[in-house]
Short mmCIF file of C-alpha atoms in Angstrom, two decimals:
data_model
loop_
_atom_site.label_atom_id
_atom_site.label_comp_id
_atom_site.label_asym_id
_atom_site.label_seq_id
_atom_site.Cartn_x
_atom_site.Cartn_y
_atom_site.Cartn_z
CA MET A 1 32.91 -3.49 -4.45
CA ALA A 2 30.74 -6.24 -3.44
CA ALA A 3 31.96 -9.31 -1.08
CA ALA A 4 33.50 -11.93 -3.31
CA ASP A 5 30.92 -14.37 -1.56
CA GLY A 6 28.26 -12.23 -2.56
CA ARG A 7 27.05 -11.48 0.78
CA ASP A 8 26.95 -8.03 -0.26
CA VAL A 9 24.75 -8.37 -3.85
CA SER A 10 21.68 -6.37 -3.95
CA LEU A 11 19.01 -8.67 -2.85
CA THR A 12 15.41 -7.31 -2.01
CA VAL A 13 12.62 -9.67 -0.10
CA VAL A 14 9.32 -9.31 -1.33
CA MET A 15 6.96 -10.03 1.64
CA PRO A 16 3.10 -9.49 1.01
CA THR A 17 1.23 -9.11 4.25
CA TYR A 18 -2.52 -9.38 5.12
CA ASN A 19 -3.17 -9.23 9.29
CA GLU A 20 0.19 -10.69 9.82
CA ALA A 21 1.07 -8.25 12.71
CA GLU A 22 2.10 -11.17 15.10
CA ALA A 23 4.27 -12.60 12.75
CA LEU A 24 6.07 -9.75 11.10
CA PRO A 25 8.54 -8.51 13.94
CA GLY A 26 10.06 -12.41 14.10
CA ILE A 27 10.58 -12.87 10.68
CA SER A 28 11.86 -9.04 9.67
CA ALA A 29 14.39 -9.77 12.64
CA GLU A 30 15.40 -13.08 11.16
CA LEU A 31 15.72 -11.49 7.63
CA LEU A 32 17.89 -8.80 9.02
CA GLY A 33 19.99 -10.66 11.17
CA LEU A 34 20.95 -12.95 8.34
CA PRO A 35 25.00 -12.09 7.06
CA LEU A 36 24.00 -10.47 3.88
CA PRO A 37 24.15 -6.42 4.30
CA GLY A 38 23.11 -6.11 0.73
CA LEU A 39 19.71 -8.10 1.47
CA ARG A 40 16.40 -5.29 1.85
CA LEU A 41 12.71 -6.13 3.03
CA LEU A 42 9.95 -4.85 1.30
CA ILE A 43 6.76 -5.30 2.82
CA VAL A 44 3.73 -5.19 0.81
CA ASP A 45 0.61 -4.36 2.83
CA ASP A 46 -2.92 -4.71 1.82
CA ALA A 47 -4.65 -2.38 4.33
CA SER A 48 -4.59 -5.15 7.07
CA PRO A 49 -7.07 -4.34 9.58
CA ASP A 50 -5.01 -5.54 12.50
CA GLY A 51 -2.59 -3.00 12.22
CA THR A 52 0.22 -4.60 10.07
CA GLY A 53 0.59 -1.89 7.98
CA ARG A 54 1.28 0.60 10.83
CA LEU A 55 3.68 -2.04 12.39
CA ALA A 56 5.65 -2.47 9.08
CA ASP A 57 5.91 1.65 9.17
CA ALA A 58 7.75 1.58 12.72
CA LEU A 59 9.86 -1.35 11.78
CA ALA A 60 10.82 0.99 8.24
CA ARG A 61 11.64 3.91 10.78
CA ASP A 62 13.63 1.22 13.09
CA HIS A 63 15.85 -0.05 10.21
CA PRO A 64 16.08 2.89 7.73
CA GLY A 65 17.56 1.83 4.28
CA ARG A 66 16.76 -1.57 4.85
CA ILE A 67 13.03 -2.10 5.17
CA GLN A 68 10.65 -0.45 3.12
CA VAL A 69 6.85 -0.47 2.62
CA LEU A 70 4.26 -0.41 -0.14
CA HIS A 71 0.79 0.21 0.85
CA ARG A 72 -2.02 -0.79 -1.20
CA ALA A 73 -5.51 0.18 -0.91
CA GLY A 74 -7.14 -3.10 0.16
CA LYS A 75 -7.48 -6.82 -0.07
CA ASP A 76 -6.62 -7.71 -3.70
CA GLY A 77 -4.95 -10.93 -3.88
CA LEU A 78 -1.53 -12.51 -2.99
CA GLY A 79 -0.39 -12.66 -6.81
CA ARG A 80 -1.17 -9.01 -7.25
CA ALA A 81 0.51 -7.96 -4.31
CA TYR A 82 3.75 -10.28 -5.22
CA ALA A 83 3.60 -8.51 -8.78
CA ALA A 84 3.51 -4.92 -7.01
CA GLY A 85 6.09 -5.53 -4.68
CA MET A 86 8.39 -7.21 -7.73
CA ALA A 87 8.22 -4.80 -9.94
CA ALA A 88 8.73 -1.95 -7.24
CA ALA A 89 12.06 -4.09 -5.94
CA VAL A 90 13.21 -4.26 -9.82
CA ALA A 91 12.51 -0.74 -10.72
CA HIS A 92 14.56 0.31 -7.58
CA GLY A 93 17.62 -1.59 -8.53
CA ALA A 94 17.91 -5.12 -6.82
CA ARG A 95 19.90 -7.34 -8.40
CA TYR A 96 18.14 -10.33 -7.13
CA VAL A 97 14.32 -10.44 -5.68
CA LEU A 98 12.89 -13.18 -3.18
CA GLN A 99 9.40 -14.20 -2.68
CA MET A 100 8.56 -15.09 0.43
CA ASP A 101 5.56 -15.30 2.89
CA ALA A 102 5.73 -13.69 6.20
CA ASP A 103 4.23 -16.40 8.25
CA GLY A 104 7.20 -18.39 8.94
CA SER A 105 6.45 -21.45 6.78
CA HIS A 106 9.50 -20.32 4.51
CA PRO A 107 12.42 -20.30 6.88
CA PRO A 108 15.03 -17.27 6.48
CA ARG A 109 17.79 -19.88 7.07
CA HIS A 110 17.58 -20.94 3.46
CA VAL A 111 17.95 -17.33 2.02
CA PRO A 112 21.85 -17.75 1.98
CA GLN A 113 21.62 -20.96 0.06
CA LEU A 114 19.39 -19.63 -2.83
CA LEU A 115 21.44 -16.72 -3.40
CA GLY A 116 24.20 -18.98 -3.35
CA SER A 117 22.51 -21.19 -5.73
CA ALA A 118 21.75 -18.62 -7.99
CA ARG A 119 25.30 -16.90 -8.06
CA ALA A 120 26.97 -20.40 -8.65
CA THR A 121 24.40 -21.31 -11.33
CA GLY A 122 23.52 -18.38 -12.99
CA ALA A 123 20.06 -19.40 -13.25
CA ASP A 124 17.49 -16.93 -13.81
CA LEU A 125 15.14 -18.00 -10.76
CA VAL A 126 15.89 -21.06 -7.92
CA ILE A 127 13.36 -22.73 -5.97
CA GLY A 128 12.93 -23.51 -2.51
CA SER A 129 11.37 -26.78 -3.04
CA ARG A 130 9.79 -29.25 -1.49
CA TYR A 131 9.66 -32.03 -3.70
CA VAL A 132 13.30 -32.76 -4.99
CA PRO A 133 15.47 -35.20 -2.94
CA GLY A 134 16.14 -33.70 0.63
CA GLY A 135 13.18 -31.10 0.49
CA GLN A 136 10.62 -31.74 3.09
CA LEU A 137 6.97 -30.64 4.03
CA THR A 138 6.03 -29.94 7.52
CA THR A 139 4.74 -32.96 9.42
CA ALA A 140 2.40 -30.62 11.13
CA TRP A 141 0.24 -31.01 8.48
CA PRO A 142 -2.62 -33.27 8.39
CA ALA A 143 -2.32 -36.02 5.70
CA HIS A 144 -4.88 -34.45 3.86
CA ARG A 145 -3.41 -31.59 3.13
CA ARG A 146 0.23 -33.16 2.21
CA LEU A 147 -1.61 -35.05 -0.42
CA LEU A 148 -3.51 -32.02 -1.50
CA SER A 149 -0.27 -30.05 -2.04
CA ARG A 150 1.88 -33.01 -3.88
CA TRP A 151 -1.27 -33.59 -6.09
CA ALA A 152 -1.45 -30.24 -6.87
CA ASN A 153 1.84 -30.02 -8.22
CA ARG A 154 1.64 -33.22 -10.09
CA TYR A 155 -1.48 -31.94 -11.66
CA ALA A 156 -0.34 -28.49 -12.97
CA GLY A 157 2.90 -30.30 -13.92
CA ALA A 158 1.03 -32.55 -16.10
CA VAL A 159 -0.98 -30.14 -17.69
CA LEU A 160 1.52 -27.63 -18.50
CA ARG A 161 4.99 -29.77 -18.78
CA THR A 162 7.44 -27.60 -17.26
CA GLY A 163 9.45 -29.88 -15.96
CA LEU A 164 9.71 -28.10 -12.61
CA ARG A 165 8.97 -30.51 -9.44
CA ASP A 166 7.58 -27.64 -7.14
CA LEU A 167 5.47 -25.27 -9.57
CA THR A 168 3.14 -24.06 -6.66
CA ALA A 169 6.16 -23.13 -4.26
CA GLY A 170 6.23 -19.47 -3.03
CA PHE A 171 9.79 -19.25 -1.76
CA VAL A 172 11.61 -18.38 -4.79
CA LEU A 173 14.60 -16.17 -5.69
CA TRP A 174 14.99 -14.46 -9.08
CA ARG A 175 17.23 -12.47 -10.88
CA ALA A 176 16.06 -9.25 -11.55
CA ALA A 177 16.99 -8.74 -15.33
CA ALA A 178 14.65 -11.83 -15.82
CA LEU A 179 11.86 -10.76 -13.86
CA ALA A 180 11.61 -7.66 -16.14
CA SER A 181 12.02 -9.47 -19.35
CA LEU A 182 8.64 -11.46 -18.00
CA ARG A 183 6.48 -8.09 -17.67
CA LEU A 184 4.87 -8.64 -14.58
CA GLU A 185 1.87 -6.13 -15.19
CA HIS A 186 0.68 -8.69 -17.24
CA THR A 187 -0.09 -11.45 -15.05
CA ARG A 188 -3.49 -12.35 -14.49
CA SER A 189 -3.92 -13.99 -11.43
CA ALA A 190 -5.40 -12.98 -8.28
CA GLY A 191 -4.48 -15.45 -5.97
CA TYR A 192 -1.85 -18.29 -4.96
CA SER A 193 -2.20 -19.16 -8.71
CA PHE A 194 0.56 -16.39 -9.71
CA GLN A 195 3.13 -18.70 -8.16
CA ILE A 196 2.03 -21.39 -10.94
CA GLU A 197 1.72 -18.44 -13.75
CA LEU A 198 4.96 -16.79 -13.28
CA LYS A 199 7.20 -19.87 -13.46
CA HIS A 200 5.18 -20.91 -16.43
CA ALA A 201 5.81 -17.61 -18.15
CA ALA A 202 9.43 -17.85 -17.29
CA VAL A 203 9.82 -21.52 -18.86
CA ARG A 204 8.11 -20.46 -21.78
CA ALA A 205 10.61 -17.80 -22.07
CA GLY A 206 13.80 -19.65 -21.90
CA CYS A 207 14.91 -18.69 -18.10
CA SER A 208 16.94 -21.30 -16.53
CA ALA A 209 15.57 -22.65 -13.28
CA VAL A 210 17.05 -24.67 -10.51
CA GLU A 211 15.38 -26.34 -7.41
CA VAL A 212 17.01 -26.70 -4.19
CA PRO A 213 15.60 -28.47 -1.24
CA ILE A 214 14.20 -26.45 1.68
CA ARG A 215 12.02 -27.74 4.53
CA PHE A 216 8.23 -25.95 4.53
CA GLU A 217 7.28 -25.26 7.73
CA GLU A 218 3.91 -24.88 9.41
CA ARG A 219 2.90 -20.99 9.74
CA ARG A 220 3.54 -19.98 13.08
CA HIS A 221 0.81 -17.37 13.56
CA GLY A 222 -2.99 -16.21 11.87
CA ALA A 223 -4.92 -18.54 9.47
CA SER A 224 -4.37 -19.38 6.03
CA LYS A 225 -5.96 -17.32 3.46
CA MET A 226 -6.48 -20.38 1.11
CA SER A 227 -10.21 -19.68 0.29
CA ALA A 228 -12.31 -22.09 -1.75
CA ALA A 229 -12.35 -19.38 -4.59
CA VAL A 230 -8.52 -19.07 -4.40
CA GLN A 231 -8.44 -23.09 -4.95
CA LEU A 232 -10.61 -22.87 -7.72
CA GLU A 233 -8.37 -20.22 -9.53
CA ALA A 234 -5.46 -22.49 -9.06
CA ALA A 235 -7.42 -25.33 -10.25
CA LEU A 236 -8.59 -23.38 -13.47
CA LEU A 237 -5.33 -21.67 -14.38
CA PRO A 238 -3.25 -24.59 -15.90
CA TRP A 239 -5.93 -25.12 -18.42
CA ARG A 240 -6.38 -21.15 -19.29
CA LEU A 241 -2.35 -21.04 -19.74
CA LEU A 242 -2.41 -24.06 -22.22
CA LEU A 243 -5.52 -22.59 -24.21
CA ARG A 244 -3.53 -19.05 -24.31
CA ARG A 245 -0.61 -20.92 -25.35
CA THR A 246 -2.37 -22.92 -28.09
CA GLY A 247 -5.23 -20.59 -29.05
CA PRO A 248 -5.10 -18.22 -32.19
#
């Protein structure tokens, strides 16, 4: 029987990786060290040329039953990696699914808080938010990057009117039943705009959402994969979703 405080509840963390060999051992150890014995880690690797996939396999051998690896044929976008991993987590019976980055920008210390909020409120999704009271964005980012992040949220929110403060957040805990109802295979976003598309779909489907404050950190290792093409996709997506919603 699960513990009354929910520590034994089945939670699968879905973590896409591409060239994250430096970051993966540390972030994996932090997650497995949380007081959540029901936590499992699913690493989704897109054939990283730096050997991240091989390292993930080694971690899975060292932690049987707690770490699994989903290998994909090549780099195909963060959104598609998330969709594949989240669908696999649901199919394997997870009760909750958490999406988070491997680079350390989403601190594992917040995971119990997200799970506790989901259990206390019954929400379908709990967003680790930078833009609700108490939320913080790393001061290591230059001012223009912080302004861009805030502007992107306000822009997408103004177009889609979801009522969410951090629509672009990538640190989100989902109730697996809610994810299953959203039909992940139908998402179209390849890159970071997946975060907007899936939250928009959830709100449109009547899913309940809460936002809890987190501190978003600077990545610990590696370089950002935010290319110009990815930014353009994210800029156009709100209008595509709006047109899809209002079209014939």
